[in-house]
Tab-separated table of N, CA and C in Angstrom:
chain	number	residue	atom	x	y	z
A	21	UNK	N	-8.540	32.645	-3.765
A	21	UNK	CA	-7.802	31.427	-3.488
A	21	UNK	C	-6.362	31.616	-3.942
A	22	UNK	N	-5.076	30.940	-2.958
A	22	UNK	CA	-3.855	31.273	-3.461
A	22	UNK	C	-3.209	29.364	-4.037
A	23	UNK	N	-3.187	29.728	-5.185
A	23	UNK	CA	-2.371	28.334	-5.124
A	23	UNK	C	-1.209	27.854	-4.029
A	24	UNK	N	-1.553	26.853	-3.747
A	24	UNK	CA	-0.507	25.643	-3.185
A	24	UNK	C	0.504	24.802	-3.884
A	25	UNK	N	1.546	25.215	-3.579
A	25	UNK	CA	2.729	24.393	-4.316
A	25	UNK	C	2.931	24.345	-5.923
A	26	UNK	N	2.872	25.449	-6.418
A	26	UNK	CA	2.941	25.740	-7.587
A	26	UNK	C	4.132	25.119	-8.780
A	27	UNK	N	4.593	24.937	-8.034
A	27	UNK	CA	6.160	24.066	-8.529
A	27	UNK	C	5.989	22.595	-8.727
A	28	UNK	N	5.365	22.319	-7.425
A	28	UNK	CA	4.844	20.643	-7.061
A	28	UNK	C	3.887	20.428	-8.508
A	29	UNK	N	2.665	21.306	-8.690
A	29	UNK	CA	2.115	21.368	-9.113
A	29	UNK	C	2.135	20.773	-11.060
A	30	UNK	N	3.410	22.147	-11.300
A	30	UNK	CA	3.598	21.995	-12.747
A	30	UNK	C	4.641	20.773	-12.789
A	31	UNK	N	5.309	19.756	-12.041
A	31	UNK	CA	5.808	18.695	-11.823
A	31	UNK	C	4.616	17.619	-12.030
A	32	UNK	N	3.765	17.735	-11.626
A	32	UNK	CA	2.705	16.464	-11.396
A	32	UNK	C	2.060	16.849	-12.519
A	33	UNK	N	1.876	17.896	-13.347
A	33	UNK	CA	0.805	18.367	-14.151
A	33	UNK	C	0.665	17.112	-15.311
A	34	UNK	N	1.829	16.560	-15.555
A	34	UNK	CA	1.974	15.155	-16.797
A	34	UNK	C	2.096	13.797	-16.306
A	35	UNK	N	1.949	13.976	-14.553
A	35	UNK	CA	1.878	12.683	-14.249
A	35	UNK	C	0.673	11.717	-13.321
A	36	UNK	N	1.026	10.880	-13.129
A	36	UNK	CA	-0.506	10.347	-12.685
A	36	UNK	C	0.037	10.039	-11.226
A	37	UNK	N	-1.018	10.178	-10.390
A	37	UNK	CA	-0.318	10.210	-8.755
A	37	UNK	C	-0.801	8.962	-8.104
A	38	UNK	N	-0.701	8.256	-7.551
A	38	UNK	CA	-0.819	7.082	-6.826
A	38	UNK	C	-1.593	7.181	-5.502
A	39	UNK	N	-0.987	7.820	-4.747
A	39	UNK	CA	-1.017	7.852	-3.594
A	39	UNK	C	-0.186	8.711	-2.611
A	40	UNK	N	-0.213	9.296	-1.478
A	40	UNK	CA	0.420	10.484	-0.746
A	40	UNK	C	0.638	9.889	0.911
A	41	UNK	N	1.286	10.750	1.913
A	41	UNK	CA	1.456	10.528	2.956
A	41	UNK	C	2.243	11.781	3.627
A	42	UNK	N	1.505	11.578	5.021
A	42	UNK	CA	2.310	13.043	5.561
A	42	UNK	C	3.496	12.389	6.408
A	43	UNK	N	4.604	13.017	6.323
A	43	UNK	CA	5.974	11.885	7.014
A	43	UNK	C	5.600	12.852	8.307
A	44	UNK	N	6.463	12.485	9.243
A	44	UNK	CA	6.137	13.616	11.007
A	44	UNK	C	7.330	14.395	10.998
A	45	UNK	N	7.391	15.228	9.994
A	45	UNK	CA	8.295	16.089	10.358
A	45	UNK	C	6.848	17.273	9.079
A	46	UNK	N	5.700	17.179	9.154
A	46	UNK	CA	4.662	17.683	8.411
A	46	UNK	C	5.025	18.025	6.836
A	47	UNK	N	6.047	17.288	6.129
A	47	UNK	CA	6.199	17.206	4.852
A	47	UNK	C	5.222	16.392	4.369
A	48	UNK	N	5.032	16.868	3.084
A	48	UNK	CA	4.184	15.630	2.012
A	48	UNK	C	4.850	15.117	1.251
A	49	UNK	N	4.533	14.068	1.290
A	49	UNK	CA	4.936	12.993	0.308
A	49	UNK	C	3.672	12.532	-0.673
A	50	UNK	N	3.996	12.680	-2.083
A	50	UNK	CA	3.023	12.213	-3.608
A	50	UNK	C	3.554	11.372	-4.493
A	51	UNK	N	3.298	9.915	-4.375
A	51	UNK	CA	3.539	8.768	-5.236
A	51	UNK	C	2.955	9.296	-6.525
A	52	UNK	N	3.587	8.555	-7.457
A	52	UNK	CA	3.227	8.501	-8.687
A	52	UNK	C	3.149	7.550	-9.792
A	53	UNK	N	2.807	6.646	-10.540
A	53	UNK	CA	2.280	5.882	-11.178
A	53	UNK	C	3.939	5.232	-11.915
A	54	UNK	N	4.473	6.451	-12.281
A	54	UNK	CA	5.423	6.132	-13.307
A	54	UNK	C	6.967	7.067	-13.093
A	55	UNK	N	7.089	7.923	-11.976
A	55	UNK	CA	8.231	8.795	-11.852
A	55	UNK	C	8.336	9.042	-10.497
A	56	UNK	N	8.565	7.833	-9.852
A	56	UNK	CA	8.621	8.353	-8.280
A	56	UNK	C	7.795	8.658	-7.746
A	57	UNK	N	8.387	9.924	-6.790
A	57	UNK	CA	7.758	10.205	-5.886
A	57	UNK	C	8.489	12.009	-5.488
A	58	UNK	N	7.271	12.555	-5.328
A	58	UNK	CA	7.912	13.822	-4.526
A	58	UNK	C	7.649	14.053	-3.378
A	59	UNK	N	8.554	14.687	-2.529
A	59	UNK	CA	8.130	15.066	-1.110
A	59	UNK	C	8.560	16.686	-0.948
A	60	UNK	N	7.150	17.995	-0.487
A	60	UNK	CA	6.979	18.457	-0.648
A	60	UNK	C	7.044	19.135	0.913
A	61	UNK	N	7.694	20.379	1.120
A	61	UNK	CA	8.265	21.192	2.318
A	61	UNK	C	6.481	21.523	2.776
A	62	UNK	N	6.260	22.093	3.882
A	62	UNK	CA	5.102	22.473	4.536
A	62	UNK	C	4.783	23.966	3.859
A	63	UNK	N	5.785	24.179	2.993
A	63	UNK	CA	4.653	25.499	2.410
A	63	UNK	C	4.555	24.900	1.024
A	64	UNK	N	4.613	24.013	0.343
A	64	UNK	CA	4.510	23.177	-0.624
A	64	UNK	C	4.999	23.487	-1.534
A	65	UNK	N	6.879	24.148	-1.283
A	65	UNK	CA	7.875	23.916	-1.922
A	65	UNK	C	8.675	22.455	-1.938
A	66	UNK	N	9.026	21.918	-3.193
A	66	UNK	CA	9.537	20.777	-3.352
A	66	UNK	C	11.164	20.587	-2.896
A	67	UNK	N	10.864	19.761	-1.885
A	67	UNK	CA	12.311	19.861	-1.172
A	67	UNK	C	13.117	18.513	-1.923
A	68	UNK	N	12.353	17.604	-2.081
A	68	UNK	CA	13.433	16.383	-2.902
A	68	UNK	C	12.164	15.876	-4.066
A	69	UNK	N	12.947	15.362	-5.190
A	69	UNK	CA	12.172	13.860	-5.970
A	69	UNK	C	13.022	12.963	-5.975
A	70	UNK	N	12.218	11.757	-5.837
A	70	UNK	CA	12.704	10.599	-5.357
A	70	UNK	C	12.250	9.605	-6.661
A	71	UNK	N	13.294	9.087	-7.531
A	71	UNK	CA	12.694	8.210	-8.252
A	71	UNK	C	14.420	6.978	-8.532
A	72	UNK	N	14.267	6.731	-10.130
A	72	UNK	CA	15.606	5.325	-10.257
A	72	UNK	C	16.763	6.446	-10.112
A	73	UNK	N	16.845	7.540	-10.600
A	73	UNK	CA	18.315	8.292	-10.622
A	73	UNK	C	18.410	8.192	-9.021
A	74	UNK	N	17.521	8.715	-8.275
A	74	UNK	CA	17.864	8.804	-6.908
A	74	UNK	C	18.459	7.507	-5.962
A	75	UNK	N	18.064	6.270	-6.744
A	75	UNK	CA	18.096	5.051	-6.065
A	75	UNK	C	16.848	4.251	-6.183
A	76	UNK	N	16.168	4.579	-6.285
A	76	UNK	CA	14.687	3.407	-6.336
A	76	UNK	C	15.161	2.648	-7.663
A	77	UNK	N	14.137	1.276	-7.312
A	77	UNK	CA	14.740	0.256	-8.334
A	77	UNK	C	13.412	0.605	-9.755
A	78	UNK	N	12.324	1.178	-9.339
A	78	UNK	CA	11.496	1.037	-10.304
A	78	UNK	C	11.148	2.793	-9.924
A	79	UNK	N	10.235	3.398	-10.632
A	79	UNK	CA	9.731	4.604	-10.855
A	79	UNK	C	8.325	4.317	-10.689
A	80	UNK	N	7.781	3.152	-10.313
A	80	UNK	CA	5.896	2.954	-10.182
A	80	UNK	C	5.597	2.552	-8.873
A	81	UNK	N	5.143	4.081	-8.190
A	81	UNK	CA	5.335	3.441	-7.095
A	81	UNK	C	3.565	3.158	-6.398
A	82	UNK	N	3.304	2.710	-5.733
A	82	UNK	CA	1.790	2.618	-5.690
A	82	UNK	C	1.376	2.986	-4.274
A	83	UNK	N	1.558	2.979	-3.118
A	83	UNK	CA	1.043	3.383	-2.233
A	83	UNK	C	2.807	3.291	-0.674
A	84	UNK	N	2.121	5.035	0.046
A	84	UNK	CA	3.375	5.512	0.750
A	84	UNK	C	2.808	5.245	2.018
A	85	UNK	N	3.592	4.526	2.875
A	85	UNK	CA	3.451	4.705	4.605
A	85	UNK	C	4.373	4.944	5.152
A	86	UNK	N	4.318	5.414	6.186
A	86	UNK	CA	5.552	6.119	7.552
A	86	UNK	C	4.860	5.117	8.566
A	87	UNK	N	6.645	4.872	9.486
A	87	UNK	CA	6.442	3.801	10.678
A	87	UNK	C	6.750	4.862	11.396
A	88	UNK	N	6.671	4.105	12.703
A	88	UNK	CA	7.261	4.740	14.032
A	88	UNK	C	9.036	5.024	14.089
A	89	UNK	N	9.432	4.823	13.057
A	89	UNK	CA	11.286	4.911	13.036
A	89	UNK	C	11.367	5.931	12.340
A	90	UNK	N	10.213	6.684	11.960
A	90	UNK	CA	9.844	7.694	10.909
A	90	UNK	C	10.480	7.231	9.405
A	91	UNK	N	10.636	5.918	8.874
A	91	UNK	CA	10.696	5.918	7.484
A	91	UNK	C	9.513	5.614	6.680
A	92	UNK	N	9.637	6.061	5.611
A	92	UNK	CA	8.593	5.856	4.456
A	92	UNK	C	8.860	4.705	3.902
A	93	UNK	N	7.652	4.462	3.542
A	93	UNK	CA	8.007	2.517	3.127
A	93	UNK	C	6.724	2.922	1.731
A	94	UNK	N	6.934	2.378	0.849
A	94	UNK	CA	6.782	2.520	-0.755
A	94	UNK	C	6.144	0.614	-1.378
A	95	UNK	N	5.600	1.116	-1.746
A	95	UNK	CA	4.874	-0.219	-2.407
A	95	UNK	C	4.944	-0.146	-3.731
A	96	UNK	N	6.258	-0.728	-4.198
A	96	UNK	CA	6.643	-0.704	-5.417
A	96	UNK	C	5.842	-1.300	-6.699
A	97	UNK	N	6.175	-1.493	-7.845
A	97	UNK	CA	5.544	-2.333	-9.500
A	97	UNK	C	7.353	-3.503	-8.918
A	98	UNK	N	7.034	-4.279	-8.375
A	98	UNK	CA	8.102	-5.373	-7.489
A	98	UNK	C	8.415	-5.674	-6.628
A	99	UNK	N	9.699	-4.592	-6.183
A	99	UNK	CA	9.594	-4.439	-4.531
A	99	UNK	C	9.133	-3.749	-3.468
A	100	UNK	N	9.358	-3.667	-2.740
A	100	UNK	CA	9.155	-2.966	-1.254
A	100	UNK	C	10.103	-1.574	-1.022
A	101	UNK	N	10.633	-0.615	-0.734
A	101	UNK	CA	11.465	0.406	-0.892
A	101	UNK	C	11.070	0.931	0.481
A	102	UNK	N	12.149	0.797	1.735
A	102	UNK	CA	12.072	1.913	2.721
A	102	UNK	C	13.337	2.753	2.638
A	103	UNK	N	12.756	4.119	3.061
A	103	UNK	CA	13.526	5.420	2.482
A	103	UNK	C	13.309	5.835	4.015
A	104	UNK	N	14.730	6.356	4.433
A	104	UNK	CA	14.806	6.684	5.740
A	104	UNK	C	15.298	8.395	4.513
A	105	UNK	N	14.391	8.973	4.883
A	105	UNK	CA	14.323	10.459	3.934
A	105	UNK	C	15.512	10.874	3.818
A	106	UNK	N	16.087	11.362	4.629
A	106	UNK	CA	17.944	11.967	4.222
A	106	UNK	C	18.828	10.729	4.087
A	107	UNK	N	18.335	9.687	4.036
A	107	UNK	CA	19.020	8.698	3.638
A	107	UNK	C	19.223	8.131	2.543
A	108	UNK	N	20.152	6.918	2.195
A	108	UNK	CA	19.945	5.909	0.991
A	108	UNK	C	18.279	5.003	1.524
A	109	UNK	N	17.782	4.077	0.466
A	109	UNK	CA	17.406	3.137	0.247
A	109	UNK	C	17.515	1.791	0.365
A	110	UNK	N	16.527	1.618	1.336
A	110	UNK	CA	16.434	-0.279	1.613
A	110	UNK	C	15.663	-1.006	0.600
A	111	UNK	N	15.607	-1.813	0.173
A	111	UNK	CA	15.218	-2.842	-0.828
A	111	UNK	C	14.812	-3.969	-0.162
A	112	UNK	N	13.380	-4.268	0.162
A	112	UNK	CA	13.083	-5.375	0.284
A	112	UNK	C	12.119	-6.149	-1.016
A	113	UNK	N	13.212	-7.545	-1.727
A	113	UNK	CA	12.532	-8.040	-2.985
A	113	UNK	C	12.829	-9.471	-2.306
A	114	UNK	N	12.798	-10.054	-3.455
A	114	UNK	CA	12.933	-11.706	-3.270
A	114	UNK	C	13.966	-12.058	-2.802
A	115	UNK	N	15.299	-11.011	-2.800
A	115	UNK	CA	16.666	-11.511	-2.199
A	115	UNK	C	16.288	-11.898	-0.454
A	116	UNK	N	15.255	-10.584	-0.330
A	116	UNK	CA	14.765	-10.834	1.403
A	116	UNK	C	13.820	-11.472	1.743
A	117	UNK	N	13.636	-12.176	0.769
A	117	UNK	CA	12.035	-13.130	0.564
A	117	UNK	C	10.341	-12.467	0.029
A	118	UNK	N	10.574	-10.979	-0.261
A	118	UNK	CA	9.848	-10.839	-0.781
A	118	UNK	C	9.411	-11.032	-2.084
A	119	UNK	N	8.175	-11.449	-2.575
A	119	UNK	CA	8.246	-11.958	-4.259
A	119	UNK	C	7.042	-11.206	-4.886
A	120	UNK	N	6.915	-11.295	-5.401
A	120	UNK	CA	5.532	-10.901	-6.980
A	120	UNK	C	5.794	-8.645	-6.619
A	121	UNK	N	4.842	-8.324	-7.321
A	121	UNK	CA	4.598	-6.845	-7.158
A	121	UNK	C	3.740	-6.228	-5.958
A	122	UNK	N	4.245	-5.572	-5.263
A	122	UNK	CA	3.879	-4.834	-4.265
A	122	UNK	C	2.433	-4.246	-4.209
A	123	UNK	N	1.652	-4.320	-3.758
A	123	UNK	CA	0.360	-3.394	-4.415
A	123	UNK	C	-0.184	-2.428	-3.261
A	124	UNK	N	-0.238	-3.236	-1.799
A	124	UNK	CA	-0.476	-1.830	-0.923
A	124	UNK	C	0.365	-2.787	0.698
A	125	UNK	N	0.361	-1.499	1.615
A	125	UNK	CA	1.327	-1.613	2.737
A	125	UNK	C	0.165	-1.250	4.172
A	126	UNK	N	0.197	-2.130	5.131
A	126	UNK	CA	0.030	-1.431	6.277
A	126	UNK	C	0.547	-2.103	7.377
A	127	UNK	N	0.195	-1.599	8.165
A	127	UNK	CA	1.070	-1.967	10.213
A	127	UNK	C	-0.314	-2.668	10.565
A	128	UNK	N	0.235	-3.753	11.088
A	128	UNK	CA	-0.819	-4.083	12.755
A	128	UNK	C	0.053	-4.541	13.381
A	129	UNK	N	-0.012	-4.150	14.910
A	129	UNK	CA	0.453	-4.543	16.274
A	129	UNK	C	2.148	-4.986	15.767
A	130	UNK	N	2.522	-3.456	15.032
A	130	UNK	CA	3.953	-3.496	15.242
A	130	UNK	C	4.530	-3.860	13.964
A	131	UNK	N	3.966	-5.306	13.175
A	131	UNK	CA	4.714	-5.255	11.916
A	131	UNK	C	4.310	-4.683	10.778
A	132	UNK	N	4.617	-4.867	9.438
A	132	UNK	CA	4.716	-3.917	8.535
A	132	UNK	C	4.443	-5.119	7.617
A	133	UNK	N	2.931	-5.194	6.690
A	133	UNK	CA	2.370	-6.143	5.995
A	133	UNK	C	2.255	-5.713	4.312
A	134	UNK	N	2.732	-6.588	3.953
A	134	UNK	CA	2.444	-5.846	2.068
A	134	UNK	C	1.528	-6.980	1.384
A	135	UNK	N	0.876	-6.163	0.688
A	135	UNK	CA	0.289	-7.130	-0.265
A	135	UNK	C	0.395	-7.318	-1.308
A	136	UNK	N	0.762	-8.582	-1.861
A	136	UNK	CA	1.529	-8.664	-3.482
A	136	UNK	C	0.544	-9.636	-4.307
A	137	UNK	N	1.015	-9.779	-5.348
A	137	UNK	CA	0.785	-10.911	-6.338
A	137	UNK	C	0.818	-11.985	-5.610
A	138	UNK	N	1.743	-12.219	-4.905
A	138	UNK	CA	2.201	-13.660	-4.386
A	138	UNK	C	1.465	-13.767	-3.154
A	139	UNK	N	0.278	-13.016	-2.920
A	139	UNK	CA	0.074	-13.019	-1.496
A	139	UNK	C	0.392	-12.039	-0.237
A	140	UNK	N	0.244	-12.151	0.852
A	140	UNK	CA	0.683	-11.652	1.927
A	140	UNK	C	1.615	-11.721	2.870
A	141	UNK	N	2.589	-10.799	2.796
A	141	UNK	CA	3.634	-10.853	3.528
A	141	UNK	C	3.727	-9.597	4.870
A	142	UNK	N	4.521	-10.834	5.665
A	142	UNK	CA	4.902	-9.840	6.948
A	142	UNK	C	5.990	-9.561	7.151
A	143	UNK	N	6.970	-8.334	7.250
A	143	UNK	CA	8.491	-8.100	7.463
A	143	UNK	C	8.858	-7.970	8.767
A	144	UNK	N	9.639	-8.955	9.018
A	144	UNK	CA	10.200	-9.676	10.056
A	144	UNK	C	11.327	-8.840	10.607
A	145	UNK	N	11.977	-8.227	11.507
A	145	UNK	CA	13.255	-7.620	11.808
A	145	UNK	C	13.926	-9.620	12.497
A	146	UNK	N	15.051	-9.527	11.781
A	146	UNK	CA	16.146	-10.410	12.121
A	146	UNK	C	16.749	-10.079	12.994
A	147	UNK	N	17.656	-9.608	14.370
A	147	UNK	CA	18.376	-9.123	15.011
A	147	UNK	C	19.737	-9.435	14.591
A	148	UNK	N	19.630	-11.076	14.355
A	148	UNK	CA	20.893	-11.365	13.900
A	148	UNK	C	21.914	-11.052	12.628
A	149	UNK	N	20.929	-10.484	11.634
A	149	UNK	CA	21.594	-9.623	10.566
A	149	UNK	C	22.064	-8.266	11.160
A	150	UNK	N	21.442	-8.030	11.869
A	150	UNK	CA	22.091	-6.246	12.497
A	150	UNK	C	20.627	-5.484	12.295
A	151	UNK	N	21.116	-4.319	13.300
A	151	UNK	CA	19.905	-3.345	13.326
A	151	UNK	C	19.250	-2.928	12.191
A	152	UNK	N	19.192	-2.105	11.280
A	152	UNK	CA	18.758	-1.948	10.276
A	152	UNK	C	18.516	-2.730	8.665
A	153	UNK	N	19.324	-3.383	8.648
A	153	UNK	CA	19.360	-4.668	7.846
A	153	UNK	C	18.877	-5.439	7.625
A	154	UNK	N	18.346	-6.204	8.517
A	154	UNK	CA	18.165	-7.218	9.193
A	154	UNK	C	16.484	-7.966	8.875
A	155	UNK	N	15.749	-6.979	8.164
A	155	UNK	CA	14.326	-7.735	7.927
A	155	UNK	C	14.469	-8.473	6.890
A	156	UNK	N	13.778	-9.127	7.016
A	156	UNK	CA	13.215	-10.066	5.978
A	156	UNK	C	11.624	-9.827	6.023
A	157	UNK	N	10.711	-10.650	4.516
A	157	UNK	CA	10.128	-10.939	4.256
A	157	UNK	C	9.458	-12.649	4.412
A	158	UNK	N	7.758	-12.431	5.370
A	158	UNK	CA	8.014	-13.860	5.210
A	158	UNK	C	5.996	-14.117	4.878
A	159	UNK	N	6.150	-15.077	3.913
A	159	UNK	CA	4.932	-15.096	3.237
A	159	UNK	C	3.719	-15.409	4.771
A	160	UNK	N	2.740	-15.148	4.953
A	160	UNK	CA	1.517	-15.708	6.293
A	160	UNK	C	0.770	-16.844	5.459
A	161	UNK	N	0.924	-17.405	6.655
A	161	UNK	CA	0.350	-18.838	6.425
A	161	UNK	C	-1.180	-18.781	6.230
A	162	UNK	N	-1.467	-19.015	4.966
A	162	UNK	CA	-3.025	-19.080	4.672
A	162	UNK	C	-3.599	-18.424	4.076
A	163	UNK	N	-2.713	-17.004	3.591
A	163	UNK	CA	-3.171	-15.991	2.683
A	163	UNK	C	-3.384	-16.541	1.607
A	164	UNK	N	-3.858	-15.852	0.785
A	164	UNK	CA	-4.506	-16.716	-0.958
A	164	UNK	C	-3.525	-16.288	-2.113
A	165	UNK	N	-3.180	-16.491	-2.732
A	165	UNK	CA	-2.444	-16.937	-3.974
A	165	UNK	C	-2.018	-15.054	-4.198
A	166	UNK	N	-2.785	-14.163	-3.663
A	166	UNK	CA	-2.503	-12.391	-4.705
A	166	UNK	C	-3.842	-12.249	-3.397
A	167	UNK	N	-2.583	-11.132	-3.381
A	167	UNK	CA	-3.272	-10.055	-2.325
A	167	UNK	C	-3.243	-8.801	-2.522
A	168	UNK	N	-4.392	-7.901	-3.259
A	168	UNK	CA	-4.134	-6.460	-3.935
A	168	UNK	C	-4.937	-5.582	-2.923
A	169	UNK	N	-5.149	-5.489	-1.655
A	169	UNK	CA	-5.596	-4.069	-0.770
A	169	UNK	C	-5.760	-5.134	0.463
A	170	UNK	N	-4.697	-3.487	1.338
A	170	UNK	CA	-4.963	-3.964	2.980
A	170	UNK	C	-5.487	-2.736	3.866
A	171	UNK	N	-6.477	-3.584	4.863
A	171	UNK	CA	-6.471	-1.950	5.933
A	171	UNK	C	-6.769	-2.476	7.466
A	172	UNK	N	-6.068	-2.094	8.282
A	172	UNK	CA	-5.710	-2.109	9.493
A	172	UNK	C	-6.816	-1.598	10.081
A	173	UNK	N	-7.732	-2.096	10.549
A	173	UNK	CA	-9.356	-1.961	11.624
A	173	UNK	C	-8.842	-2.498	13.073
A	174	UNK	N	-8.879	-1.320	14.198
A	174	UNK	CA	-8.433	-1.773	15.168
A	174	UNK	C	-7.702	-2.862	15.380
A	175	UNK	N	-7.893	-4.217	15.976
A	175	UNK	CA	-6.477	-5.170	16.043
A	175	UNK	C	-6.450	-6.604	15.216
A	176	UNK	N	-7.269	-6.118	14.035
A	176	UNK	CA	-7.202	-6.854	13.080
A	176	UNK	C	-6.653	-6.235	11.435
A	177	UNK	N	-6.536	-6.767	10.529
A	177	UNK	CA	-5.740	-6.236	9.270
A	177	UNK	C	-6.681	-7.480	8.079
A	178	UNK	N	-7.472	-6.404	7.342
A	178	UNK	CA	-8.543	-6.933	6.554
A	178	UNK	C	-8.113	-7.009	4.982
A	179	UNK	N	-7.958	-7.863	4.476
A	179	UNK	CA	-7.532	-8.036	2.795
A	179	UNK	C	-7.886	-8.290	2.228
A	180	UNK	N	-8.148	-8.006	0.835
A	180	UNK	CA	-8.667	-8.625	-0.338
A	180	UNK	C	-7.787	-9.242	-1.377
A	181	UNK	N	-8.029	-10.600	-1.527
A	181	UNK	CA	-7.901	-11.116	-2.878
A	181	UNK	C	-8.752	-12.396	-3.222
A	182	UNK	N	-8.217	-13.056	-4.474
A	182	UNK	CA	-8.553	-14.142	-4.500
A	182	UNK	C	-10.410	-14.133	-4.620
A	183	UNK	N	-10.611	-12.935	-4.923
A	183	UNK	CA	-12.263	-12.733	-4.789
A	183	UNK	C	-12.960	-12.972	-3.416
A	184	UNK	N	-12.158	-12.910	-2.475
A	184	UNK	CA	-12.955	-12.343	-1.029
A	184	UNK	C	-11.841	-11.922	-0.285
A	185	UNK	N	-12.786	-11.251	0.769
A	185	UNK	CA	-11.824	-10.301	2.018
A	185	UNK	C	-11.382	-11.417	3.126
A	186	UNK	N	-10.301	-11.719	3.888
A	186	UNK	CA	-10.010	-12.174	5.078
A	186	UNK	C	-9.599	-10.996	5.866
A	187	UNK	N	-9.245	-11.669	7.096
A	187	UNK	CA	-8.892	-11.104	8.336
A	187	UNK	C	-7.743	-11.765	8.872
A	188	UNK	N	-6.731	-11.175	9.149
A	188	UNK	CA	-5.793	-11.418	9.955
A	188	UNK	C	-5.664	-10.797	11.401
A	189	UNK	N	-5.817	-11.288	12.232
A	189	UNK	CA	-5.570	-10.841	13.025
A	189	UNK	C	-3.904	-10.565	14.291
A	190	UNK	N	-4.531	-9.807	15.635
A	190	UNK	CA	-2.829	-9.463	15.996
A	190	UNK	C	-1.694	-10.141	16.132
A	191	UNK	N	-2.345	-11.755	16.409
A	191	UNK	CA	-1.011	-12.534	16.635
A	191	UNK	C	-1.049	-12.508	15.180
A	192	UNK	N	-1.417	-12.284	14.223
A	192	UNK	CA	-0.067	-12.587	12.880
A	192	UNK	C	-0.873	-13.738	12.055
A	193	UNK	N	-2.338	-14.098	12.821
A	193	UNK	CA	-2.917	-15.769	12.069
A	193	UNK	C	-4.125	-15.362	11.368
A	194	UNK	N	-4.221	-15.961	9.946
A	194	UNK	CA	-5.554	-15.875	8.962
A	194	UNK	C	-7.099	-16.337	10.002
């Protein structure tokens, strides 16, 4: 057996990992509890770490997804964090209406759903703020008080809190 990413490796060796994601350009990406995040070249040399020096507002990050615009979107210990990879950092918190701590992220039929303390939110693109800018956060009507795990089952999006699972389905309704 030949080790994989040996570098990656003695980097993570003191830290606790969260969660991972492959972006489409076949890099890895490895959340981590308390120091970011690394994203790791296809022979599993470490091409960037991503944590507060880099721009993130917190270092705990809990679970990584990639959209169709190819950015990584981060489920912060607060906010929301999309990272267009060679780019700066978007911040979606309470300034954009998002509130409580982030706990996990997924897509149905196009938008981009987080689940927090405060419940369930859907991020909205504004047009009228401008192209990239422009989302907001907006709580779904009927979700329960804390929403800690989501998963996208064909054209519905299934959650837990509050001590039971709902269903949301594609138009966007509990």
């Amino acid at each position: 057996a030949t080790p994989f990413a040996p570098a990656a490796t003695a980097w993570l060796k003191s830290k606790s990992m969260s969660s991972g994601c492959l972006l489409h350009d076949g890099r890895l990406v490895i959340t981590t509890r308390a120091d970011g995040l690394v994203i790791l070249g296809r022979d599993g040399a470490i091409d960037e770490i991503i944590d507060h020096e880099a721009g993130l507002p917190e270092d705990v990050t809990r679970q990584a997804l990639t959209d169709r615009e190819r950015s990584l979107w981060l489920a912060m210990y607060g906010p929301v964090a999309r990272i267009d990879v060679d780019s700066p950092v978007s911040l979606f918190d309470s300034r954009r209406g998002l509130t409580g701590a982030a706990y996990d992220l997924a897509r149905l039929a196009g938008h981009l759903y987080v689940a927090t303390d405060h419940g369930l939110f859907a991020l909205e693109e504004r047009p009228e703020f401008g192209a990239r800018g422009g989302d907001v956060a907006r709580k779904v009507d009927g979700s329960p008080p804390s929403v800690v795990s989501l998963c996208a089952v064909g054209d519905e999006l299934l959650f837990a809190g509050s001590n039971k699972i709902q269903r949301l389905d594609h138009e966007g309704k509990v």
